[in-house]
mmCIF file of C-alpha atoms in Angstrom:
data_model
loop_
_atom_site.group_PDB
_atom_site.id
_atom_site.type_symbol
_atom_site.label_atom_id
_atom_site.label_comp_id
_atom_site.label_asym_id
_atom_site.label_seq_id
_atom_site.Cartn_x
_atom_site.Cartn_y
_atom_site.Cartn_z
ATOM 1 C CA MET A 25 4.092 37.294 10.380
ATOM 2 C CA THR A 26 2.592 39.605 12.901
ATOM 3 C CA THR A 27 2.003 38.558 16.426
ATOM 4 C CA GLU A 28 -1.326 39.774 17.648
ATOM 5 C CA PRO A 29 -1.191 41.524 20.952
ATOM 6 C CA LYS A 30 -3.151 39.511 23.446
ATOM 7 C CA THR A 31 -4.960 42.477 24.857
ATOM 8 C CA ASN A 32 -7.194 42.921 21.809
ATOM 9 C CA PRO A 33 -10.782 41.838 22.235
ATOM 10 C CA PRO A 34 -10.941 38.198 21.145
ATOM 11 C CA LEU A 35 -11.969 37.493 17.548
ATOM 12 C CA GLY A 36 -14.139 34.583 18.647
ATOM 13 C CA ARG A 37 -14.067 32.874 15.284
ATOM 14 C CA VAL A 38 -15.340 29.284 15.080
ATOM 15 C CA ILE A 39 -13.643 27.050 12.513
ATOM 16 C CA VAL A 40 -14.791 23.485 11.898
ATOM 17 C CA ILE A 41 -12.352 20.936 10.498
ATOM 18 C CA THR A 42 -14.492 18.382 8.727
ATOM 19 C CA SER A 43 -14.458 15.917 5.822
ATOM 20 C CA GLY A 44 -17.182 13.299 5.892
ATOM 21 C CA LYS A 45 -14.780 10.476 5.240
ATOM 22 C CA GLY A 46 -12.663 9.133 8.067
ATOM 23 C CA GLY A 47 -8.908 8.846 8.070
ATOM 24 C CA VAL A 48 -8.221 11.761 5.757
ATOM 25 C CA GLY A 49 -6.468 13.824 8.416
ATOM 26 C CA LYS A 50 -9.074 15.843 10.322
ATOM 27 C CA THR A 51 -7.491 15.432 13.737
ATOM 28 C CA THR A 52 -3.957 15.805 12.392
ATOM 29 C CA SER A 53 -5.050 18.985 10.635
ATOM 30 C CA SER A 54 -6.947 20.289 13.670
ATOM 31 C CA ALA A 55 -3.839 19.851 15.802
ATOM 32 C CA ALA A 56 -1.500 21.352 13.211
ATOM 33 C CA ILE A 57 -3.746 24.297 12.413
ATOM 34 C CA SER A 58 -4.560 25.185 16.002
ATOM 35 C CA ALA A 59 -0.909 24.960 17.050
ATOM 36 C CA ALA A 60 0.116 27.156 14.117
ATOM 37 C CA LEU A 61 -2.590 29.709 14.969
ATOM 38 C CA ALA A 62 -1.433 29.789 18.579
ATOM 39 C CA LYS A 63 2.198 30.128 17.523
ATOM 40 C CA LYS A 64 1.213 33.230 15.590
ATOM 41 C CA GLY A 65 -0.031 34.656 18.860
ATOM 42 C CA PHE A 66 -3.742 34.009 18.435
ATOM 43 C CA ARG A 67 -5.512 32.742 21.524
ATOM 44 C CA THR A 68 -6.658 29.358 20.248
ATOM 45 C CA VAL A 69 -8.668 26.478 21.616
ATOM 46 C CA VAL A 70 -9.180 23.174 19.839
ATOM 47 C CA ILE A 71 -12.239 21.082 20.728
ATOM 48 C CA ASP A 72 -12.649 17.359 20.137
ATOM 49 C CA PHE A 73 -16.215 16.613 18.927
ATOM 50 C CA ASP A 74 -15.595 12.901 18.401
ATOM 51 C CA VAL A 75 -17.442 11.748 21.518
ATOM 52 C CA GLY A 76 -16.560 8.187 22.461
ATOM 53 C CA LEU A 77 -13.495 8.051 20.219
ATOM 54 C CA ARG A 78 -11.287 10.649 21.805
ATOM 55 C CA ASN A 79 -8.053 11.089 19.879
ATOM 56 C CA LEU A 80 -7.202 14.759 19.729
ATOM 57 C CA ASP A 81 -5.681 14.452 23.217
ATOM 58 C CA MET A 82 -3.121 11.931 21.950
ATOM 59 C CA THR A 83 -2.337 13.907 18.820
ATOM 60 C CA MET A 84 -1.771 16.962 21.000
ATOM 61 C CA GLY A 85 0.206 14.969 23.563
ATOM 62 C CA CYS A 86 -1.983 15.799 26.564
ATOM 63 C CA GLU A 87 -3.748 12.447 27.024
ATOM 64 C CA ARG A 88 -2.462 12.069 30.582
ATOM 65 C CA ARG A 89 -3.702 15.460 31.661
ATOM 66 C CA VAL A 90 -7.397 14.932 30.910
ATOM 67 C CA VAL A 91 -9.521 15.265 34.032
ATOM 68 C CA PHE A 92 -12.799 16.818 32.905
ATOM 69 C CA ASP A 93 -14.085 16.978 29.370
ATOM 70 C CA PHE A 94 -16.419 18.777 26.958
ATOM 71 C CA ILE A 95 -19.383 16.591 27.945
ATOM 72 C CA ASN A 96 -18.809 17.239 31.676
ATOM 73 C CA VAL A 97 -18.995 20.951 30.895
ATOM 74 C CA ILE A 98 -22.142 20.601 28.780
ATOM 75 C CA GLN A 99 -23.842 18.614 31.513
ATOM 76 C CA GLY A 100 -22.747 21.050 34.197
ATOM 77 C CA ASP A 101 -20.513 18.572 36.038
ATOM 78 C CA ALA A 102 -17.438 20.757 35.581
ATOM 79 C CA LYS A 103 -16.611 24.357 34.806
ATOM 80 C CA LEU A 104 -15.150 25.159 31.416
ATOM 81 C CA LYS A 105 -11.921 26.418 33.046
ATOM 82 C CA GLN A 106 -11.484 23.047 34.746
ATOM 83 C CA ALA A 107 -11.816 21.115 31.518
ATOM 84 C CA LEU A 108 -9.531 23.270 29.364
ATOM 85 C CA ILE A 109 -5.998 21.922 29.161
ATOM 86 C CA LYS A 110 -3.310 24.539 28.606
ATOM 87 C CA ASP A 111 -0.682 23.436 26.144
ATOM 88 C CA LYS A 112 2.802 23.233 27.659
ATOM 89 C CA ARG A 113 4.593 24.303 24.471
ATOM 90 C CA VAL A 114 2.567 27.296 23.325
ATOM 91 C CA ASP A 115 0.920 29.365 26.026
ATOM 92 C CA THR A 116 -1.821 30.715 23.756
ATOM 93 C CA LEU A 117 -3.088 27.195 23.008
ATOM 94 C CA SER A 118 -5.720 25.216 24.915
ATOM 95 C CA ILE A 119 -7.340 21.853 24.312
ATOM 96 C CA LEU A 120 -10.880 20.841 25.228
ATOM 97 C CA PRO A 121 -10.938 17.045 25.135
ATOM 98 C CA THR A 122 -14.092 15.033 24.694
ATOM 99 C CA SER A 123 -15.508 12.130 26.650
ATOM 100 C CA GLN A 124 -14.270 8.624 25.995
ATOM 101 C CA THR A 125 -17.221 6.963 27.703
ATOM 102 C CA ARG A 126 -20.376 8.853 26.763
ATOM 103 C CA ASP A 127 -22.015 8.749 23.379
ATOM 104 C CA LYS A 128 -22.596 11.488 20.868
ATOM 105 C CA ASP A 129 -26.154 12.202 22.019
ATOM 106 C CA ALA A 130 -24.641 13.975 25.012
ATOM 107 C CA LEU A 131 -23.819 16.788 22.571
ATOM 108 C CA THR A 132 -26.901 18.967 22.642
ATOM 109 C CA LYS A 133 -27.242 21.994 20.422
ATOM 110 C CA GLU A 134 -27.908 24.212 23.434
ATOM 111 C CA GLY A 135 -24.975 22.770 25.358
ATOM 112 C CA VAL A 136 -22.559 23.219 22.469
ATOM 113 C CA GLU A 137 -23.758 26.761 21.903
ATOM 114 C CA LYS A 138 -23.307 27.647 25.561
ATOM 115 C CA VAL A 139 -19.720 26.371 25.623
ATOM 116 C CA LEU A 140 -18.853 28.070 22.330
ATOM 117 C CA THR A 141 -20.289 31.375 23.530
ATOM 118 C CA GLU A 142 -18.193 31.173 26.673
ATOM 119 C CA LEU A 143 -15.072 30.356 24.630
ATOM 120 C CA LYS A 144 -15.690 33.224 22.222
ATOM 121 C CA ALA A 145 -15.210 35.649 25.092
ATOM 122 C CA ASP A 146 -11.655 34.409 25.643
ATOM 123 C CA PHE A 147 -10.314 33.056 22.377
ATOM 124 C CA ASP A 148 -9.521 34.351 18.892
ATOM 125 C CA TYR A 149 -9.972 30.985 17.206
ATOM 126 C CA ILE A 150 -12.098 28.056 18.284
ATOM 127 C CA VAL A 151 -11.156 25.050 16.192
ATOM 128 C CA CYS A 152 -13.742 22.250 16.146
ATOM 129 C CA ASP A 153 -12.347 18.831 15.263
ATOM 130 C CA SER A 154 -15.319 17.018 13.715
ATOM 131 C CA PRO A 155 -15.851 13.269 13.863
ATOM 132 C CA ALA A 156 -16.073 11.374 10.591
ATOM 133 C CA GLY A 157 -19.480 10.811 9.059
ATOM 134 C CA ILE A 158 -22.406 13.176 8.744
ATOM 135 C CA GLU A 159 -24.364 12.199 11.808
ATOM 136 C CA HIS A 160 -25.104 14.053 15.018
ATOM 137 C CA GLY A 161 -21.515 14.573 16.196
ATOM 138 C CA ALA A 162 -20.407 15.965 12.843
ATOM 139 C CA GLN A 163 -23.542 18.126 12.622
ATOM 140 C CA MET A 164 -22.880 19.592 16.062
ATOM 141 C CA ALA A 165 -19.254 20.326 15.136
ATOM 142 C CA MET A 166 -20.284 22.295 12.044
ATOM 143 C CA TYR A 167 -23.537 23.876 13.220
ATOM 144 C CA PHE A 168 -22.144 27.037 14.809
ATOM 145 C CA ALA A 169 -19.123 27.447 12.517
ATOM 146 C CA ASP A 170 -18.120 30.706 10.877
ATOM 147 C CA GLU A 171 -15.598 28.970 8.642
ATOM 148 C CA ALA A 172 -15.018 25.425 7.498
ATOM 149 C CA VAL A 173 -11.892 23.601 6.461
ATOM 150 C CA VAL A 174 -12.885 20.557 4.436
ATOM 151 C CA VAL A 175 -10.031 18.066 4.542
ATOM 152 C CA THR A 176 -9.869 16.066 1.319
ATOM 153 C CA ASN A 177 -7.553 13.432 -0.085
ATOM 154 C CA PRO A 178 -7.170 13.338 -3.885
ATOM 155 C CA GLU A 179 -9.104 10.091 -4.012
ATOM 156 C CA VAL A 180 -12.646 9.348 -5.191
ATOM 157 C CA SER A 181 -14.395 8.452 -1.933
ATOM 158 C CA SER A 182 -12.881 11.360 -0.049
ATOM 159 C CA VAL A 183 -13.834 13.878 -2.745
ATOM 160 C CA ARG A 184 -17.356 12.494 -2.934
ATOM 161 C CA ASP A 185 -17.818 12.760 0.828
ATOM 162 C CA SER A 186 -16.350 16.265 0.866
ATOM 163 C CA ASP A 187 -18.927 17.294 -1.710
ATOM 164 C CA ARG A 188 -21.656 15.941 0.537
ATOM 165 C CA VAL A 189 -20.272 17.801 3.540
ATOM 166 C CA LEU A 190 -20.080 21.031 1.559
ATOM 167 C CA GLY A 191 -23.778 20.553 0.820
ATOM 168 C CA LEU A 192 -24.519 20.183 4.534
ATOM 169 C CA LEU A 193 -22.428 23.225 5.423
ATOM 170 C CA SER A 194 -24.547 25.322 3.129
ATOM 171 C CA SER A 195 -27.868 23.946 4.366
ATOM 172 C CA GLN A 196 -27.727 22.390 7.855
ATOM 173 C CA THR A 197 -25.894 25.052 9.832
ATOM 174 C CA LYS A 198 -26.859 28.060 11.872
ATOM 175 C CA ARG A 199 -25.522 30.464 9.281
ATOM 176 C CA ALA A 200 -27.495 28.639 6.588
ATOM 177 C CA GLU A 201 -30.685 28.787 8.660
ATOM 178 C CA THR A 202 -30.332 32.422 9.688
ATOM 179 C CA GLN A 203 -31.876 34.811 7.197
ATOM 180 C CA GLY A 204 -29.421 37.410 5.976
ATOM 181 C CA ALA A 205 -26.402 35.739 7.593
ATOM 182 C CA GLU A 206 -23.275 35.400 5.544
ATOM 183 C CA PRO A 207 -22.813 31.751 4.570
ATOM 184 C CA ILE A 208 -20.030 29.696 6.147
ATOM 185 C CA LYS A 209 -16.736 30.375 4.448
ATOM 186 C CA ALA A 210 -15.732 26.901 3.310
ATOM 187 C CA GLN A 211 -12.307 26.076 1.967
ATOM 188 C CA VAL A 212 -10.733 22.798 0.966
ATOM 189 C CA LEU A 213 -7.465 21.540 2.415
ATOM 190 C CA ILE A 214 -5.985 18.813 0.264
ATOM 191 C CA THR A 215 -3.906 16.387 2.293
ATOM 192 C CA ARG A 216 -1.752 13.359 1.466
ATOM 193 C CA TYR A 217 -0.923 14.878 -1.884
ATOM 194 C CA ASP A 218 1.789 13.019 -3.758
ATOM 195 C CA GLN A 219 3.282 15.100 -6.562
ATOM 196 C CA GLU A 220 5.197 12.135 -7.947
ATOM 197 C CA ARG A 221 2.012 10.115 -8.404
ATOM 198 C CA VAL A 222 0.207 13.138 -9.835
ATOM 199 C CA ASP A 223 3.008 13.500 -12.388
ATOM 200 C CA ARG A 224 2.526 9.870 -13.359
ATOM 201 C CA GLY A 225 -1.214 10.380 -13.805
ATOM 202 C CA GLU A 226 -2.033 8.093 -10.878
ATOM 203 C CA MET A 227 -3.523 10.753 -8.647
ATOM 204 C CA MET A 228 -5.966 13.577 -9.294
ATOM 205 C CA THR A 229 -4.345 16.986 -9.432
ATOM 206 C CA VAL A 230 -5.187 19.914 -7.168
ATOM 207 C CA ASP A 231 -7.037 21.495 -10.085
ATOM 208 C CA ASP A 232 -9.058 18.318 -10.676
ATOM 209 C CA VAL A 233 -10.247 18.332 -7.065
ATOM 210 C CA LEU A 234 -11.012 22.051 -7.086
ATOM 211 C CA GLU A 235 -12.903 21.805 -10.350
ATOM 212 C CA ILE A 236 -15.127 19.119 -8.855
ATOM 213 C CA LEU A 237 -15.706 20.701 -5.455
ATOM 214 C CA ALA A 238 -15.836 24.308 -6.654
ATOM 215 C CA VAL A 239 -14.645 25.912 -3.408
ATOM 216 C CA PRO A 240 -11.483 27.912 -2.708
ATOM 217 C CA LEU A 241 -8.259 26.126 -1.833
ATOM 218 C CA LEU A 242 -6.801 26.685 1.628
ATOM 219 C CA GLY A 243 -3.678 24.631 1.105
ATOM 220 C CA VAL A 244 -2.048 21.451 -0.100
ATOM 221 C CA VAL A 245 -0.328 19.219 2.442
ATOM 222 C CA PRO A 246 1.984 16.689 0.847
ATOM 223 C CA GLU A 247 2.122 13.065 1.925
ATOM 224 C CA SER A 248 4.869 13.232 4.513
ATOM 225 C CA LYS A 249 6.599 10.954 6.967
ATOM 226 C CA ALA A 250 6.742 13.860 9.366
ATOM 227 C CA ILE A 251 3.018 13.405 10.119
ATOM 228 C CA LEU A 252 3.320 9.931 11.639
ATOM 229 C CA LYS A 253 6.522 10.874 13.421
ATOM 230 C CA ALA A 254 4.787 13.844 15.015
ATOM 231 C CA SER A 255 1.681 11.895 16.033
ATOM 232 C CA ASN A 256 3.871 9.133 17.508
ATOM 233 C CA VAL A 257 5.220 11.592 20.043
ATOM 234 C CA GLY A 258 2.062 13.657 20.500
ATOM 235 C CA THR A 259 3.295 16.837 18.885
ATOM 236 C CA PRO A 260 1.299 18.794 16.310
ATOM 237 C CA VAL A 261 3.366 18.639 13.128
ATOM 238 C CA THR A 262 3.632 22.430 13.079
ATOM 239 C CA LEU A 263 5.484 22.339 16.416
ATOM 240 C CA ASP A 264 7.744 19.470 15.432
ATOM 241 C CA GLY A 265 10.611 20.942 13.463
ATOM 242 C CA PRO A 266 10.749 21.799 9.806
ATOM 243 C CA SER A 267 9.047 19.539 7.283
ATOM 244 C CA ALA A 268 7.167 19.952 4.033
ATOM 245 C CA ALA A 269 3.905 19.158 5.851
ATOM 246 C CA SER A 270 4.571 21.689 8.585
ATOM 247 C CA GLN A 271 5.378 24.333 5.978
ATOM 248 C CA ALA A 272 2.148 23.570 4.134
ATOM 249 C CA TYR A 273 0.079 23.864 7.334
ATOM 250 C CA ASN A 274 1.782 27.115 8.261
ATOM 251 C CA ASP A 275 1.000 28.525 4.823
ATOM 252 C CA ALA A 276 -2.614 27.371 5.128
ATOM 253 C CA VAL A 277 -2.920 29.074 8.507
ATOM 254 C CA SER A 278 -1.486 32.300 7.108
ATOM 255 C CA ARG A 279 -4.214 32.215 4.461
ATOM 256 C CA LEU A 280 -6.797 31.428 7.118
ATOM 257 C CA THR A 281 -5.801 34.567 8.993
ATOM 258 C CA GLY A 282 -5.937 36.706 5.899
ATOM 259 C CA THR A 283 -2.342 36.790 4.697
ATOM 260 C CA GLN A 284 -1.721 36.186 1.018
ATOM 261 C CA VAL A 285 0.744 33.336 0.588
ATOM 262 C CA GLU A 286 1.734 31.899 -2.735
ATOM 263 C CA MET A 287 0.506 28.320 -3.208
ATOM 264 C CA ARG A 288 3.550 26.085 -3.270
ATOM 265 C CA ILE A 289 3.328 22.356 -3.417
ATOM 266 C CA GLN A 290 6.302 20.686 -1.918
ATOM 267 C CA GLY A 291 6.977 17.022 -1.757
ATOM 268 C CA GLU A 292 9.375 15.414 0.584
ATOM 269 C CA ARG A 293 12.847 15.576 -0.794
ATOM 270 C CA ARG A 294 13.349 12.616 -3.021
ATOM 271 C CA PRO A 295 16.586 10.719 -2.734
ATOM 272 C CA GLY A 296 18.940 11.475 -5.566
ATOM 273 C CA LEU A 297 20.509 8.803 -7.719
ATOM 274 C CA PHE A 298 23.615 8.778 -5.572
ATOM 275 C CA GLN A 299 21.620 8.227 -2.401
ATOM 276 C CA ARG A 300 19.533 5.554 -4.003
ATOM 277 C CA LEU A 301 22.601 3.657 -5.135
ATOM 278 C CA PHE A 302 24.599 3.959 -1.960
ATOM 279 C CA GLY A 303 22.217 3.253 0.822
ATOM 280 C CA ARG A 304 19.844 5.261 2.856
ATOM 281 C CA ALA A 305 21.102 8.395 4.340
ATOM 282 C CA SER A 306 19.074 9.978 7.118
ATOM 283 C CA MET B 26 11.143 -4.004 -18.888
ATOM 284 C CA ASN B 27 14.103 -4.851 -20.972
ATOM 285 C CA LEU B 28 17.232 -6.810 -20.328
ATOM 286 C CA PHE B 29 18.661 -4.641 -17.566
ATOM 287 C CA GLY B 30 15.478 -3.954 -15.722
ATOM 288 C CA PHE B 31 15.358 -0.330 -16.637
ATOM 289 C CA GLY B 32 15.011 1.719 -19.718
ATOM 290 C CA ARG B 33 11.689 2.075 -21.385
ATOM 291 C CA LYS B 34 9.000 1.189 -18.949
ATOM 292 C CA LYS B 35 5.615 0.555 -20.420
ATOM 293 C CA HIS B 36 3.375 3.377 -19.264
ATOM 294 C CA PRO B 37 0.297 2.211 -17.428
ATOM 295 C CA PRO B 38 -2.858 4.099 -18.347
ATOM 296 C CA ALA B 39 -3.320 7.224 -16.232
ATOM 297 C CA THR B 40 -6.109 6.478 -13.799
ATOM 298 C CA ALA B 41 -6.447 9.964 -12.337
ATOM 299 C CA GLN B 42 -8.552 11.076 -15.289
ATOM 300 C CA THR B 43 -10.876 8.110 -14.807
ATOM 301 C CA ALA B 44 -11.312 9.085 -11.165
ATOM 302 C CA LYS B 45 -12.183 12.643 -12.094
ATOM 303 C CA ASP B 46 -14.657 11.586 -14.796
ATOM 304 C CA ARG B 47 -16.417 9.131 -12.492
ATOM 305 C CA LEU B 48 -16.727 11.727 -9.765
ATOM 306 C CA GLN B 49 -18.122 14.369 -12.062
ATOM 307 C CA ILE B 50 -20.836 12.073 -13.356
ATOM 308 C CA LEU B 51 -21.757 10.807 -9.910
ATOM 309 C CA LEU B 52 -21.800 14.198 -8.218
ATOM 310 C CA ALA B 53 -23.839 15.784 -10.967
ATOM 311 C CA HIS B 54 -26.467 13.225 -10.096
ATOM 312 C CA GLU B 55 -26.116 13.401 -6.302
ATOM 313 C CA ARG B 56 -26.315 17.175 -6.246
ATOM 314 C CA SER B 57 -29.456 17.210 -8.367
ATOM 315 C CA SER B 58 -31.190 14.928 -5.896
ATOM 316 C CA SER B 59 -30.763 17.862 -3.504
ATOM 317 C CA GLY B 60 -28.927 16.341 -0.618
ATOM 318 C CA SER B 61 -30.922 13.162 -0.254
ATOM 319 C CA ALA B 62 -28.352 10.434 -0.581
ATOM 320 C CA GLU B 63 -30.007 8.731 -3.485
ATOM 321 C CA ALA B 64 -33.177 9.172 -5.452
ATOM 322 C CA ASP B 65 -35.165 6.556 -3.641
ATOM 323 C CA TYR B 66 -38.132 6.522 -5.958
ATOM 324 C CA LEU B 67 -37.122 3.233 -7.591
ATOM 325 C CA PRO B 68 -38.807 1.025 -4.961
ATOM 326 C CA MET B 69 -41.977 3.143 -5.208
ATOM 327 C CA LEU B 70 -41.880 3.003 -8.975
ATOM 328 C CA GLN B 71 -41.520 -0.756 -8.791
ATOM 329 C CA ARG B 72 -44.541 -0.986 -6.476
ATOM 330 C CA ASP B 73 -46.642 1.194 -8.771
ATOM 331 C CA ILE B 74 -45.703 -0.834 -11.830
ATOM 332 C CA VAL B 75 -46.626 -4.058 -10.062
ATOM 333 C CA ALA B 76 -49.968 -2.556 -9.056
ATOM 334 C CA ALA B 77 -50.692 -1.337 -12.602
ATOM 335 C CA ILE B 78 -49.914 -4.651 -14.212
ATOM 336 C CA ARG B 79 -51.846 -6.582 -11.581
ATOM 337 C CA LYS B 80 -55.016 -4.904 -12.721
ATOM 338 C CA HIS B 81 -54.726 -6.967 -15.868
ATOM 339 C CA VAL B 82 -52.306 -9.834 -15.246
ATOM 340 C CA PRO B 83 -51.757 -11.730 -11.992
ATOM 341 C CA ILE B 84 -48.093 -11.215 -11.100
ATOM 342 C CA GLY B 85 -46.188 -11.368 -7.829
ATOM 343 C CA ASP B 86 -44.137 -8.670 -6.087
ATOM 344 C CA LYS B 87 -40.904 -10.264 -7.204
ATOM 345 C CA ASP B 88 -41.826 -10.451 -10.873
ATOM 346 C CA VAL B 89 -40.830 -6.893 -11.671
ATOM 347 C CA ASP B 90 -37.191 -5.886 -11.813
ATOM 348 C CA VAL B 91 -36.304 -2.217 -12.108
ATOM 349 C CA ARG B 92 -32.753 -1.145 -12.897
ATOM 350 C CA MET B 93 -31.242 2.235 -13.463
ATOM 351 C CA GLU B 94 -28.075 2.945 -15.406
ATOM 352 C CA ARG B 95 -26.693 6.463 -15.115
ATOM 353 C CA GLY B 96 -24.648 7.861 -17.901
ATOM 354 C CA ASP B 97 -22.966 11.129 -18.701
ATOM 355 C CA ASN B 98 -25.633 12.549 -20.976
ATOM 356 C CA MET B 99 -28.340 9.974 -20.646
ATOM 357 C CA SER B 100 -29.725 7.651 -18.038
ATOM 358 C CA SER B 101 -31.718 4.574 -18.832
ATOM 359 C CA LEU B 102 -34.385 2.806 -16.880
ATOM 360 C CA GLU B 103 -34.750 -0.888 -17.534
ATOM 361 C CA ILE B 104 -37.899 -2.657 -16.422
ATOM 362 C CA ASN B 105 -38.232 -6.416 -16.706
ATOM 363 C CA ILE B 106 -41.535 -8.056 -15.985
ATOM 364 C CA ASP B 107 -41.962 -11.796 -15.719
ATOM 365 C CA LEU B 108 -45.432 -12.549 -16.976
ATOM 366 C CA PRO B 109 -46.969 -15.876 -15.963
ATOM 367 C CA ALA B 110 -46.952 -18.508 -18.672
ATOM 368 C CA VAL B 111 -50.154 -18.467 -20.697
ATOM 369 C CA LYS B 112 -51.995 -21.694 -20.114
ATOM 370 C CA ALA B 113 -53.404 -23.387 -23.156
ATOM 371 C CA ASN B 114 -57.197 -23.456 -22.928
#
């Protein structure tokens, strides 16, 4: 792992975390990925696009530090610097929370572009946490993206919605509309993967999902108790001590930044026979 | 389950394969309709059929029922028309 010197000109790369379906782990993944990027030394900002249903602030543990938000900046009521919240754990990480009271129409294409352009001058990675659905908020989150992480559970409705979102990424975005532009680099992040259930034939395998969606795999995050534990205390799982989920997110982020990492699918350690017979350790 | 509650468990059918098959069929269709959520020509088709039949037989809007069944290799379109009873002259 190399730590990028902070004096380099910023990369200014916009990554949207999207999925179509709700509840698959977009915000959890946005928090985990942005924290892992920042830990690697990349100047990273994570933006909440879910106007009206602000939740990234809680996942990141900064809900009591929100003064101004993304919408205030778009509407010119606050400066970007005032709205950015610096993370207290990793100094290369910032959070741009959204408004809890306005509605999604406050996100204008021009406004979003202006804020993103300003952020690109200071940050290596700009992570956009998309709302669920495929309406205006989700469209604004993906429109200016250079890369997309499509969060998918190995479950029929999630895979179907991911397919739909992949269609939108390749047609309803700036890169898609600009002649000669390279298309958005979309990758799928499979979350809530349960190897035990896959082995029993109860859950689609990674290969099943990839065969259907036909996009590269960014990583596989196993179903893990560490996720809820981390969100309970407002810590991105990648900053919350070792766990299979944290490892999987760190691997995914290494791939995102161009490092080859072997795809390993870890489950949580299963209790052995001894443990199962003689009570619950841990 | 046998006497001691373990041993040979009867294996339930693997449902993951069913999930994959269903998705592949559905998405093949959804992708071909180029992004629009669903081919929404069925209501228009129904209206046209009603109009065509009305030229010859007096039927109401509700007398035509159009159904679509999508399969792996073949899709079928089922059209049921309730014709008014023929009155004896």
